Tab-separated table of C-alpha atoms in Angstrom:
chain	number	residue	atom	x	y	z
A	1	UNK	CA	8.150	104.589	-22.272
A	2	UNK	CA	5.667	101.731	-21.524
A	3	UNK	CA	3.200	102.518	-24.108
A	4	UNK	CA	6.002	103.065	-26.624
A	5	UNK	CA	7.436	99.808	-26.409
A	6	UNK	CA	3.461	98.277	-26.084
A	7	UNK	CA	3.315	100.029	-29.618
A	8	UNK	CA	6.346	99.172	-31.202
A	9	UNK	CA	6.115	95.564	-29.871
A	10	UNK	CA	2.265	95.343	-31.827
A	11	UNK	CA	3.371	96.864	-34.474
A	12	UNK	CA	6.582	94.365	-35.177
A	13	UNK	CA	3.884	91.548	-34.560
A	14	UNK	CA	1.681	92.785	-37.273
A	15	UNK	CA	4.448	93.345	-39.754
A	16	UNK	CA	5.637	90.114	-39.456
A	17	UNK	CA	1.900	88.764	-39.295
A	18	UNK	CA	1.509	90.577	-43.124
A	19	UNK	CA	5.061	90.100	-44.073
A	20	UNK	CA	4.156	85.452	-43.621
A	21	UNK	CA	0.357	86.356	-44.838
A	22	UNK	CA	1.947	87.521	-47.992
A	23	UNK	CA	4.498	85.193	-48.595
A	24	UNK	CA	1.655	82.414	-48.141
A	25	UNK	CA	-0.110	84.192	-50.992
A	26	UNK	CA	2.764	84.211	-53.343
A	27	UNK	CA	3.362	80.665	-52.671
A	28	UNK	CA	-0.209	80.006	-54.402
A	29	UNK	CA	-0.056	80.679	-58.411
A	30	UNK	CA	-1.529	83.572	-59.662
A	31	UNK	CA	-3.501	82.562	-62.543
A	32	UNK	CA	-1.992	85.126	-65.505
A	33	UNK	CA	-4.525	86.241	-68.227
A	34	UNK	CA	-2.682	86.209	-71.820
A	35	UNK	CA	-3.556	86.908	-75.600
A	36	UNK	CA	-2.632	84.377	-78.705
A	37	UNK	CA	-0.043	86.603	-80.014
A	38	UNK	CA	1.620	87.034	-76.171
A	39	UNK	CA	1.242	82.717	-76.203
A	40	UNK	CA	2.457	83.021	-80.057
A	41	UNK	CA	5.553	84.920	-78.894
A	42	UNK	CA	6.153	82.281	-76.311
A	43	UNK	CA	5.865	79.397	-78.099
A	44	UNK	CA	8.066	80.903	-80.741
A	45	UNK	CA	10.904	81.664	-78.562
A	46	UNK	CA	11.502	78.697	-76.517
A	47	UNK	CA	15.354	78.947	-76.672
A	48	UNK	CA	16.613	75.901	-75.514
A	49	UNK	CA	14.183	74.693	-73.375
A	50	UNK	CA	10.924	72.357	-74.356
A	51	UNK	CA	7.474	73.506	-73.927
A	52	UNK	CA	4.758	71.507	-72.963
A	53	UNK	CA	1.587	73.447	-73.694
A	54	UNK	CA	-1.378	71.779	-72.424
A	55	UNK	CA	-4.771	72.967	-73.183
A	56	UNK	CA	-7.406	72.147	-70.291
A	57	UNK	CA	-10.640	73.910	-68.506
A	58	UNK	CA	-11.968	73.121	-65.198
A	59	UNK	CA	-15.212	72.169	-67.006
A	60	UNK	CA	-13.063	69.224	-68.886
A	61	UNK	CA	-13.233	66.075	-66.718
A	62	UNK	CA	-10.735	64.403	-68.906
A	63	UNK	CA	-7.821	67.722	-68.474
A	64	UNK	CA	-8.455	68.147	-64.883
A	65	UNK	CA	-7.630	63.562	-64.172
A	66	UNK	CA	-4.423	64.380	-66.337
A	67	UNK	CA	-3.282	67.519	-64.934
A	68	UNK	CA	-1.144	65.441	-61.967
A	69	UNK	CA	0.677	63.807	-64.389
A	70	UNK	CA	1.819	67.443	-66.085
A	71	UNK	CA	3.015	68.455	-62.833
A	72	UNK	CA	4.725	65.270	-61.870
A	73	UNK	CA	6.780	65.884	-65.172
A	74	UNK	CA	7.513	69.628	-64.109
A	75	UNK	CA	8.594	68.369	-60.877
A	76	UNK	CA	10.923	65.862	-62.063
A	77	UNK	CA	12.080	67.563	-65.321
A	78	UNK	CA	12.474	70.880	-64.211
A	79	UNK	CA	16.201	71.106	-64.039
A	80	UNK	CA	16.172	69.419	-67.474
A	81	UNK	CA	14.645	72.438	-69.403
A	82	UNK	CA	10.906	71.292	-69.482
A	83	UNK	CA	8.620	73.851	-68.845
A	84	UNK	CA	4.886	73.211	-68.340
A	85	UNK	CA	2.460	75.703	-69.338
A	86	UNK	CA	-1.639	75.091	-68.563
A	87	UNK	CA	-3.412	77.262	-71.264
A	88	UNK	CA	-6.991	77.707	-69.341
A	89	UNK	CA	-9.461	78.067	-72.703
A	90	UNK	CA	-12.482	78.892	-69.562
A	91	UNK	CA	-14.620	82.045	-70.034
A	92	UNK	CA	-11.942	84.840	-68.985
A	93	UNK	CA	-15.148	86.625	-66.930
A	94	UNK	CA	-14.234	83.345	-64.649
A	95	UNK	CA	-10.771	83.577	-64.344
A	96	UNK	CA	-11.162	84.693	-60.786
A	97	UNK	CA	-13.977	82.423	-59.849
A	98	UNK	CA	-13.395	79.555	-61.818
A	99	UNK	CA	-9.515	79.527	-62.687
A	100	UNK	CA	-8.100	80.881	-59.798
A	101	UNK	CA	-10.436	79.180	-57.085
A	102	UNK	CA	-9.085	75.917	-58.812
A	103	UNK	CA	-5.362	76.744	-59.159
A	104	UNK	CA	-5.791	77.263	-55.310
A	105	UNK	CA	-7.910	74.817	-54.280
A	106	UNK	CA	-5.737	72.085	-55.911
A	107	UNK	CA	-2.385	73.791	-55.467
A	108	UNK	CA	-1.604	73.840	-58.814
A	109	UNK	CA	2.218	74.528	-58.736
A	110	UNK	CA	3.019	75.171	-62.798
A	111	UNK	CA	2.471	77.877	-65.011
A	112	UNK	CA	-1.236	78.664	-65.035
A	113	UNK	CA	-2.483	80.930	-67.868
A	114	UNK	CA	-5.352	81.565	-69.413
A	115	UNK	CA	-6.148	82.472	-72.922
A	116	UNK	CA	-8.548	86.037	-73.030
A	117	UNK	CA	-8.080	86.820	-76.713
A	118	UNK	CA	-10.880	89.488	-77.695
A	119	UNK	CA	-9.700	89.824	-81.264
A	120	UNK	CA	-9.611	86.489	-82.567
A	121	UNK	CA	-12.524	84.079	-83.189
A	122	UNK	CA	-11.683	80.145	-82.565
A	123	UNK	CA	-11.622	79.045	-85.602
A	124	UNK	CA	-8.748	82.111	-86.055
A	125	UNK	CA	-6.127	80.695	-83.592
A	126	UNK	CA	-6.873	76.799	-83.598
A	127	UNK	CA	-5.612	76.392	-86.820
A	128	UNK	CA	-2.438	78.186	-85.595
A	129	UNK	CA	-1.943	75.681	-83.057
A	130	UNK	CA	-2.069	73.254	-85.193
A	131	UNK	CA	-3.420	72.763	-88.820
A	132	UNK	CA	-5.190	69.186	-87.549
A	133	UNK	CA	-6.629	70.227	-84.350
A	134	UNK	CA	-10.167	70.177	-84.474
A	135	UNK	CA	-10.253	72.306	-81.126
A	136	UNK	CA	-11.052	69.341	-78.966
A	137	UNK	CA	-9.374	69.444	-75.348
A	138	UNK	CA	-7.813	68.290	-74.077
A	139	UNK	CA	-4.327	68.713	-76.223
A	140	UNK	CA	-0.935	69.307	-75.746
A	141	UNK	CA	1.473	70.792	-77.688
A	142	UNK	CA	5.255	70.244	-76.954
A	143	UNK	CA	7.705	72.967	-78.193
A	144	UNK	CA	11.488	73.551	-78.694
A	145	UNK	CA	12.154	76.340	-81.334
A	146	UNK	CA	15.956	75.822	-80.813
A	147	UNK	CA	15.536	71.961	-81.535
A	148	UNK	CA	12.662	72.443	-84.353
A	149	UNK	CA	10.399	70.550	-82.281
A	150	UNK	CA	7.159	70.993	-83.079
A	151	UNK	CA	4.604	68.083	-81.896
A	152	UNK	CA	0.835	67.840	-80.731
A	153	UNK	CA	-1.249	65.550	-79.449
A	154	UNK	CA	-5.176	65.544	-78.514
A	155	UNK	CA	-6.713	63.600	-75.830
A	156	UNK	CA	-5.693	62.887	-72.705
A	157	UNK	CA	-2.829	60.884	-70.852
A	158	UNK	CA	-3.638	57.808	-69.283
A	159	UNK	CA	-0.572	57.876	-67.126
A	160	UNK	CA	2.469	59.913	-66.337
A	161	UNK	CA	4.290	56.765	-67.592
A	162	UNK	CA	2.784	57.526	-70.661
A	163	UNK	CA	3.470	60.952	-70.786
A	164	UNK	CA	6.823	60.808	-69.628
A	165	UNK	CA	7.958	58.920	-72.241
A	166	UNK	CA	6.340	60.846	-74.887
A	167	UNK	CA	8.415	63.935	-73.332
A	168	UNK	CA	11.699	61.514	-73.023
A	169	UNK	CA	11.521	60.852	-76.915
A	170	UNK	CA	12.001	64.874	-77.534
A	171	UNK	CA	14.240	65.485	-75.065
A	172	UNK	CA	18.213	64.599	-75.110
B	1	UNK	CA	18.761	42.203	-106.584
B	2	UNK	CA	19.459	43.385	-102.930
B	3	UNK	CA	18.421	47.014	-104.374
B	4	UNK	CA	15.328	46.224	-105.770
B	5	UNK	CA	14.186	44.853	-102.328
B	6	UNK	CA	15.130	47.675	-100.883
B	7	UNK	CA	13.416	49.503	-103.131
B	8	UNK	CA	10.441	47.886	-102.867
B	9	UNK	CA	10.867	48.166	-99.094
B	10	UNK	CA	11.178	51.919	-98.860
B	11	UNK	CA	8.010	52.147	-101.544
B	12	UNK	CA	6.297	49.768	-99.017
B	13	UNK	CA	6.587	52.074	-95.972
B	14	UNK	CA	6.359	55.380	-97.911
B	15	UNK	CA	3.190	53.953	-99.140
B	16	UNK	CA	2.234	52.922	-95.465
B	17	UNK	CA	2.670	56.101	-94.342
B	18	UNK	CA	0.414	58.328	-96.649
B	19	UNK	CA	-2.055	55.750	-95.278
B	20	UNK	CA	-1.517	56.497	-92.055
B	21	UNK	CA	-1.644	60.362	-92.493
B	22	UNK	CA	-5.368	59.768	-94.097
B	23	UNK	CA	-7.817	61.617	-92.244
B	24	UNK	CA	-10.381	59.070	-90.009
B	25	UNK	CA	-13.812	60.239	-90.893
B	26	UNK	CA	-15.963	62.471	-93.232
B	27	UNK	CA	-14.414	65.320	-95.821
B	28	UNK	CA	-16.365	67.496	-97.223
B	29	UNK	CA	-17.848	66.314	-100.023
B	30	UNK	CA	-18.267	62.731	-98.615
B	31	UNK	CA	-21.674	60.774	-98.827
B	32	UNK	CA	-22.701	60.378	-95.468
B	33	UNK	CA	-24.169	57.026	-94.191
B	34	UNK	CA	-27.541	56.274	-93.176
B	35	UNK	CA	-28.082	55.500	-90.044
B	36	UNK	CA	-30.705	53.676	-87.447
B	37	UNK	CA	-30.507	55.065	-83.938
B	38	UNK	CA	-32.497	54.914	-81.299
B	39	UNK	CA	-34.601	58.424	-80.061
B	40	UNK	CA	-34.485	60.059	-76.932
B	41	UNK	CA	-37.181	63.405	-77.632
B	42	UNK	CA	-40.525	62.856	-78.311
B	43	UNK	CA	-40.333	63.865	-82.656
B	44	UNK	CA	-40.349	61.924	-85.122
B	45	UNK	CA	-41.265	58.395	-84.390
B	46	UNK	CA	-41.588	59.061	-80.848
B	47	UNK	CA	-39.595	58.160	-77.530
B	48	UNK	CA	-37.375	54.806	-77.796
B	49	UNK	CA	-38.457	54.550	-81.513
B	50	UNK	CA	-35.622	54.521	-83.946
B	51	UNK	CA	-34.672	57.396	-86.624
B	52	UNK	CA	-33.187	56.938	-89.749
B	53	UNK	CA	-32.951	59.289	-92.919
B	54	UNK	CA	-36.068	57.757	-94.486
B	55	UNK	CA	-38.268	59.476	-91.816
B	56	UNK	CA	-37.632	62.107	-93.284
B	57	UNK	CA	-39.704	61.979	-96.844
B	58	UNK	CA	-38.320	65.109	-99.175
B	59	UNK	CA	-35.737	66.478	-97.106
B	60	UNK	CA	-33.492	69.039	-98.551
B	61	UNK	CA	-30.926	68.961	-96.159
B	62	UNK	CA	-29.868	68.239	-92.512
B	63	UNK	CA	-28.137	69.318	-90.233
B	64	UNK	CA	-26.064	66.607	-88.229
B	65	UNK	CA	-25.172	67.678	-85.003
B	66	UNK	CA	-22.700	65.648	-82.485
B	67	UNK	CA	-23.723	66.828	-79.135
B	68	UNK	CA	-24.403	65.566	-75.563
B	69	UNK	CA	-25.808	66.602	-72.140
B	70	UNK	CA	-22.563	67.595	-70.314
B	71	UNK	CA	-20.146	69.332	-72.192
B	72	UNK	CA	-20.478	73.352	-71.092
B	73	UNK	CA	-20.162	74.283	-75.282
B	74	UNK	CA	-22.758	71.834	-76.317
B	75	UNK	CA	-25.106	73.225	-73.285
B	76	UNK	CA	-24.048	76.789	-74.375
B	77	UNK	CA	-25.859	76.280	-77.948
B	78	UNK	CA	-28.592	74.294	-77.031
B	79	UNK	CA	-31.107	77.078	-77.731
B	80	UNK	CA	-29.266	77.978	-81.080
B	81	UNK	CA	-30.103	74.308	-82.162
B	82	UNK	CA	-33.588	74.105	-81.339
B	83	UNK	CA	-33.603	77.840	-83.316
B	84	UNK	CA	-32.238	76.089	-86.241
B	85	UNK	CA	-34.484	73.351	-86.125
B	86	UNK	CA	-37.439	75.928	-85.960
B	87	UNK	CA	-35.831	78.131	-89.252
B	88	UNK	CA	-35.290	74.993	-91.268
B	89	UNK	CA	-38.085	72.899	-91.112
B	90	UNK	CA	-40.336	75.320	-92.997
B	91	UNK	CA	-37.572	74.092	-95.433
B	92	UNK	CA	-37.276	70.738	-95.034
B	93	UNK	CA	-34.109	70.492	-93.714
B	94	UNK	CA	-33.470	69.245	-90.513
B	95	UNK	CA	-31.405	68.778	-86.891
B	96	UNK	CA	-30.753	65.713	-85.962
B	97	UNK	CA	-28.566	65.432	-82.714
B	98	UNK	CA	-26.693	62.410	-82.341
B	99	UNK	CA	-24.978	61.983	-78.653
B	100	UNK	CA	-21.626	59.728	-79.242
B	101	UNK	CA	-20.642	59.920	-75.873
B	102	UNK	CA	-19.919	56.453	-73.647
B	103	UNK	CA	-21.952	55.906	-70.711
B	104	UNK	CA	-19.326	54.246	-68.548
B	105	UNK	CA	-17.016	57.093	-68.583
B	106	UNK	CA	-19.649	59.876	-68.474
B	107	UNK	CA	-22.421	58.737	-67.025
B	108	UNK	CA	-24.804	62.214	-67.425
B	109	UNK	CA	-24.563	61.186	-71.381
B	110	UNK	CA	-26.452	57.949	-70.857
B	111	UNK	CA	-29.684	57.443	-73.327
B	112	UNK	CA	-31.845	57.805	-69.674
B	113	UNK	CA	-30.113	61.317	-68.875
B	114	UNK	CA	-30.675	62.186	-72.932
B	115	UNK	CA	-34.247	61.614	-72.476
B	116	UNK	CA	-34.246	63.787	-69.090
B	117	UNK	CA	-32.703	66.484	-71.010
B	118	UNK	CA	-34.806	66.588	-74.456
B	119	UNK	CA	-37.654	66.545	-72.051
B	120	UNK	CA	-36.591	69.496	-70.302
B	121	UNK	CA	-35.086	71.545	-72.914
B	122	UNK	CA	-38.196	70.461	-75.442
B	123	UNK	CA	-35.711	69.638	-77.807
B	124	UNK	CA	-38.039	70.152	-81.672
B	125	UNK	CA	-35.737	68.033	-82.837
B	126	UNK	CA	-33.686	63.853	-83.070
B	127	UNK	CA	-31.897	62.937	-80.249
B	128	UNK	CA	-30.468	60.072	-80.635
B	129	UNK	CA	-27.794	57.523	-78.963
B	130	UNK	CA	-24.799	56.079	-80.496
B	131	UNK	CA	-24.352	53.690	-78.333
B	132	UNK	CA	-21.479	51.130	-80.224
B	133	UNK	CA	-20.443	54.889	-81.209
B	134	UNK	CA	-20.050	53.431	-84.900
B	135	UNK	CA	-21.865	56.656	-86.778
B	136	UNK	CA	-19.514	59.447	-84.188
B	137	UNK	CA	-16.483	57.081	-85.914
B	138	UNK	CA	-17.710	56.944	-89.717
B	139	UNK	CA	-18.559	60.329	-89.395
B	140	UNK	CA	-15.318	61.215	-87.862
B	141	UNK	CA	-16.466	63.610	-84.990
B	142	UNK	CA	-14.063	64.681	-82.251
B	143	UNK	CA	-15.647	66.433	-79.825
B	144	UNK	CA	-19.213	68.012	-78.735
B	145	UNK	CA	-20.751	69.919	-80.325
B	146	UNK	CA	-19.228	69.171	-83.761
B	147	UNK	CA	-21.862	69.760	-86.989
B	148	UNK	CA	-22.188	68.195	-90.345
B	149	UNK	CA	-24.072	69.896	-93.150
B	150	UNK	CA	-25.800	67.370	-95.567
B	151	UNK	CA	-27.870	68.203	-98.724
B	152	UNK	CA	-30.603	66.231	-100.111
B	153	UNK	CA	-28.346	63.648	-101.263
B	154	UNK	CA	-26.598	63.024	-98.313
B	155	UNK	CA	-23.004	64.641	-99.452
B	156	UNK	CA	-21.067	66.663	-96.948
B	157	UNK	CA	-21.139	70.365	-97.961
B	158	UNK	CA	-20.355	71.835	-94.213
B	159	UNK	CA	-18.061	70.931	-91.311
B	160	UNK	CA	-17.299	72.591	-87.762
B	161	UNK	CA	-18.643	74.860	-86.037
B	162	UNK	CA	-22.200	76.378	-85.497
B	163	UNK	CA	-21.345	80.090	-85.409
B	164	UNK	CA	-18.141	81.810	-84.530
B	165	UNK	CA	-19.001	82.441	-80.832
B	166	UNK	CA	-19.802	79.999	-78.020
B	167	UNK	CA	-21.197	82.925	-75.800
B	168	UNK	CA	-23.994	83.738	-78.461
B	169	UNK	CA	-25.976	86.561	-78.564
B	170	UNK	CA	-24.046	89.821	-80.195
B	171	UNK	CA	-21.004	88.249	-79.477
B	172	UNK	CA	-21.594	86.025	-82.885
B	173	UNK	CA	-20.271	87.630	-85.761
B	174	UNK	CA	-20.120	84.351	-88.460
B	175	UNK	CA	-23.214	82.088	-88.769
B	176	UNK	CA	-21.410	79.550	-90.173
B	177	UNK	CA	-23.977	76.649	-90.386
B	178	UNK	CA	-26.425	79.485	-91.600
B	179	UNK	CA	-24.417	80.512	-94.834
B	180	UNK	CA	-23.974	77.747	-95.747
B	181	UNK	CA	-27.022	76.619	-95.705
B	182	UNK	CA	-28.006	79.769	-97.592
B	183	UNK	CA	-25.348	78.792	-100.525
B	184	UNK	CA	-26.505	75.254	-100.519
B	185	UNK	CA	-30.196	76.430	-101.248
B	186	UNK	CA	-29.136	78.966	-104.174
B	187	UNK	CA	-26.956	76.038	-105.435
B	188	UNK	CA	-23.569	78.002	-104.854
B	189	UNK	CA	-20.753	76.387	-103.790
B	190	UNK	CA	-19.770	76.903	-100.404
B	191	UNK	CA	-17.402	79.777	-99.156
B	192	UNK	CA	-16.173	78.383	-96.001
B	193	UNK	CA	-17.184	74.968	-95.708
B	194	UNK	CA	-15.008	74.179	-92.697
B	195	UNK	CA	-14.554	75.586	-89.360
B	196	UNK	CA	-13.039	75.190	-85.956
B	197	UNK	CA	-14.026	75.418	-81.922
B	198	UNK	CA	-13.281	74.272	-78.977
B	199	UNK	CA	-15.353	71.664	-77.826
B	200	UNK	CA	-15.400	68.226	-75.234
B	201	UNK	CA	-13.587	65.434	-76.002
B	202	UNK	CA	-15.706	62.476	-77.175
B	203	UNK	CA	-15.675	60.032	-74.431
B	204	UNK	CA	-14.439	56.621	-76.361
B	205	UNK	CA	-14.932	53.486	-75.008
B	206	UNK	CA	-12.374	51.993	-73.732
């Protein structure tokens, strides 16, 4: 009777153990992998709801002193349909060690993707990004099929200020 | 007479605004400017000694490249540029890399660091510093690596990319800068003079 209790007493205490373990994990982004036509299909069917694209690597100095201000706005604009979306353009062979170790390491709480597109060369999807874009990073692109909103901008954000209002000129 | 200024008005700012929607920099086709930098590999002139397009007596081309010591893609075609440089001399037609990137906000892309770097890499080719970043701006360059194709008379034929690939090797199906180069010699026009990549930012001053 004892030892049956002893057992079923350890045995709550690791199921519980796992069950917080793995909520912890779950808490931390998983860093997605995604192709140009499964980003395409995204950024084509926004509904009503504004996307803010933003194309960064953790190799880009510039994207990674911006990146608070993009999750500032998704904190404070999340119940106003903004969505933020990182598209990681890092070698996908890294998405583990590079991507994910950063997501982590930083907490990164938005959207994390990262673009593995075998079939298409650069100079393929850039273009279909935006006609201008040159492919320098980082940019954001800020979507709202519903609203025919279609806007980009390269370089990076000084401030959230000055991202904010960007976003507050193509939102209601 | 209230109409006609408002006429003139909206002519004014419709005007205004094709202006605005000119593109900054180089087309293809443009005659590129000369320039007089200052040398960071040992060719040429030598160390600290300034290039300029007259160092080059009979050239039949080069092949301007915006690049610096940082940025992962310009690091990731290094040895494709001194390759290049090797191909095309026997042709006259030559790299020269041009680093547009300010000091203050990336301090591994100052003209010391350059030198450490051509040094190291044995760079067969210019390396030189924009420091008031005037030719990056006239050229209209965006980002590292980011390649003009000249012929002899200094006119734009190429702009973009080096190949189609940043991880080399196999992976590279399109020499870009290559085939064009090709058509340029033969005296075709060129089949796809512009291309696209993802590259670093150039650091502006600010």
């Amino acid at each position: 009777m004892k030892t049956t209790l002893l057992i079923l007493l350890v045995s709550s205490i690791s199921f519980l153990a796992f069950q917080i373990d793995n909520q912890a994990t779950s808490a931390k982004k998983k860093v997605a992998p995604i192709t140009f036509s499964e980003l395409q299909e995204r950024l084509g069917n926004t509904g009503d709801e504004l996307i803010v694209c933003n194309f960064w690597a953790t190799w880009c100095k510039p994207c990674i002193e911006e990146m608070p201000y993009f999750e500032e706005l998704q904190k404070k604009y999340a119940d106003k349909k903004v969505k933020v979306l990182f598209v990681s353009l890092d070698r996908p062979s890294t998405r583990t060690s590079r991507v994910q170790k950063f997501v982590n390491d930083k907490g990164v709480e938005s959207e994390v993707v990262l673009l593995d597109e075998p079939n298409l060369s650069q100079d393929d999807w850039i273009p279909l990004i935006d006609k201008n874009w040159e492919g320098d990073i980082p940019a954001t692109l800020y979507v709202n099929t519903l609203e025919n909103i279609r806007v980009f901008h390269t370089g990076s954000y000084e401030s959230f200020d000055e991202l904010e209002t960007k976003v507050k000129s193509l939102i209601k | 007479m209230r109409s006609l200024t408002t006429c003139l008005l909206i002519c004014m700012i419709t005007l205004l605004s094709f202006k605005t929607d000119t593109t900054i920099g180089y087309e293809v086709g443009d005659k590129a400017m000369d320039f007089e930098l200052v040398n960071a590999s040992s060719t040429i002139n030598g160390i600290d000694k300034t290039v300029s397009f007259n160092d080059y007596k009979n050239a039949k081309g080069f092949i301007i490249i915006f690049t610096c010591n940082h940025c992962p893609f310009s690091k990731a075609y290094e040895e494709r540029i001194i390759a290049l440089q090797k191909k095309y001399e026997k042709k006259d037609i030559h790299v020269i890399a041009i680093n547009p990137n300010d000091k203050e906000r990336q301090p591994s892309d100052s003209y010391d660091n350059m030198k450490i770097r051509a040094k190291e890499k044995g760079f067969n080719f210019a390396y030189l510093y924009d420091e008031t970043q005037d030719i990056a701006k006239a050229y209209g360059a965006r980002k590292t690596p980011h390649v003009y194709l000249l012929d002899s008379k200094k006119q734009v034929k190429y702009i973009g990319a080096i190949d189609d690939n940043t991880e080399g090797g196999n992976s590279v199906k399109k020499k870009y800068v290559e085939n064009a180069i090709a058509e340029m010699l033969a005296g075709k026009s060129i089949t796809k003079p512009t291309s696209k990549a993802i590259g670093c930012t150039i650091k502006w001053k600010q």
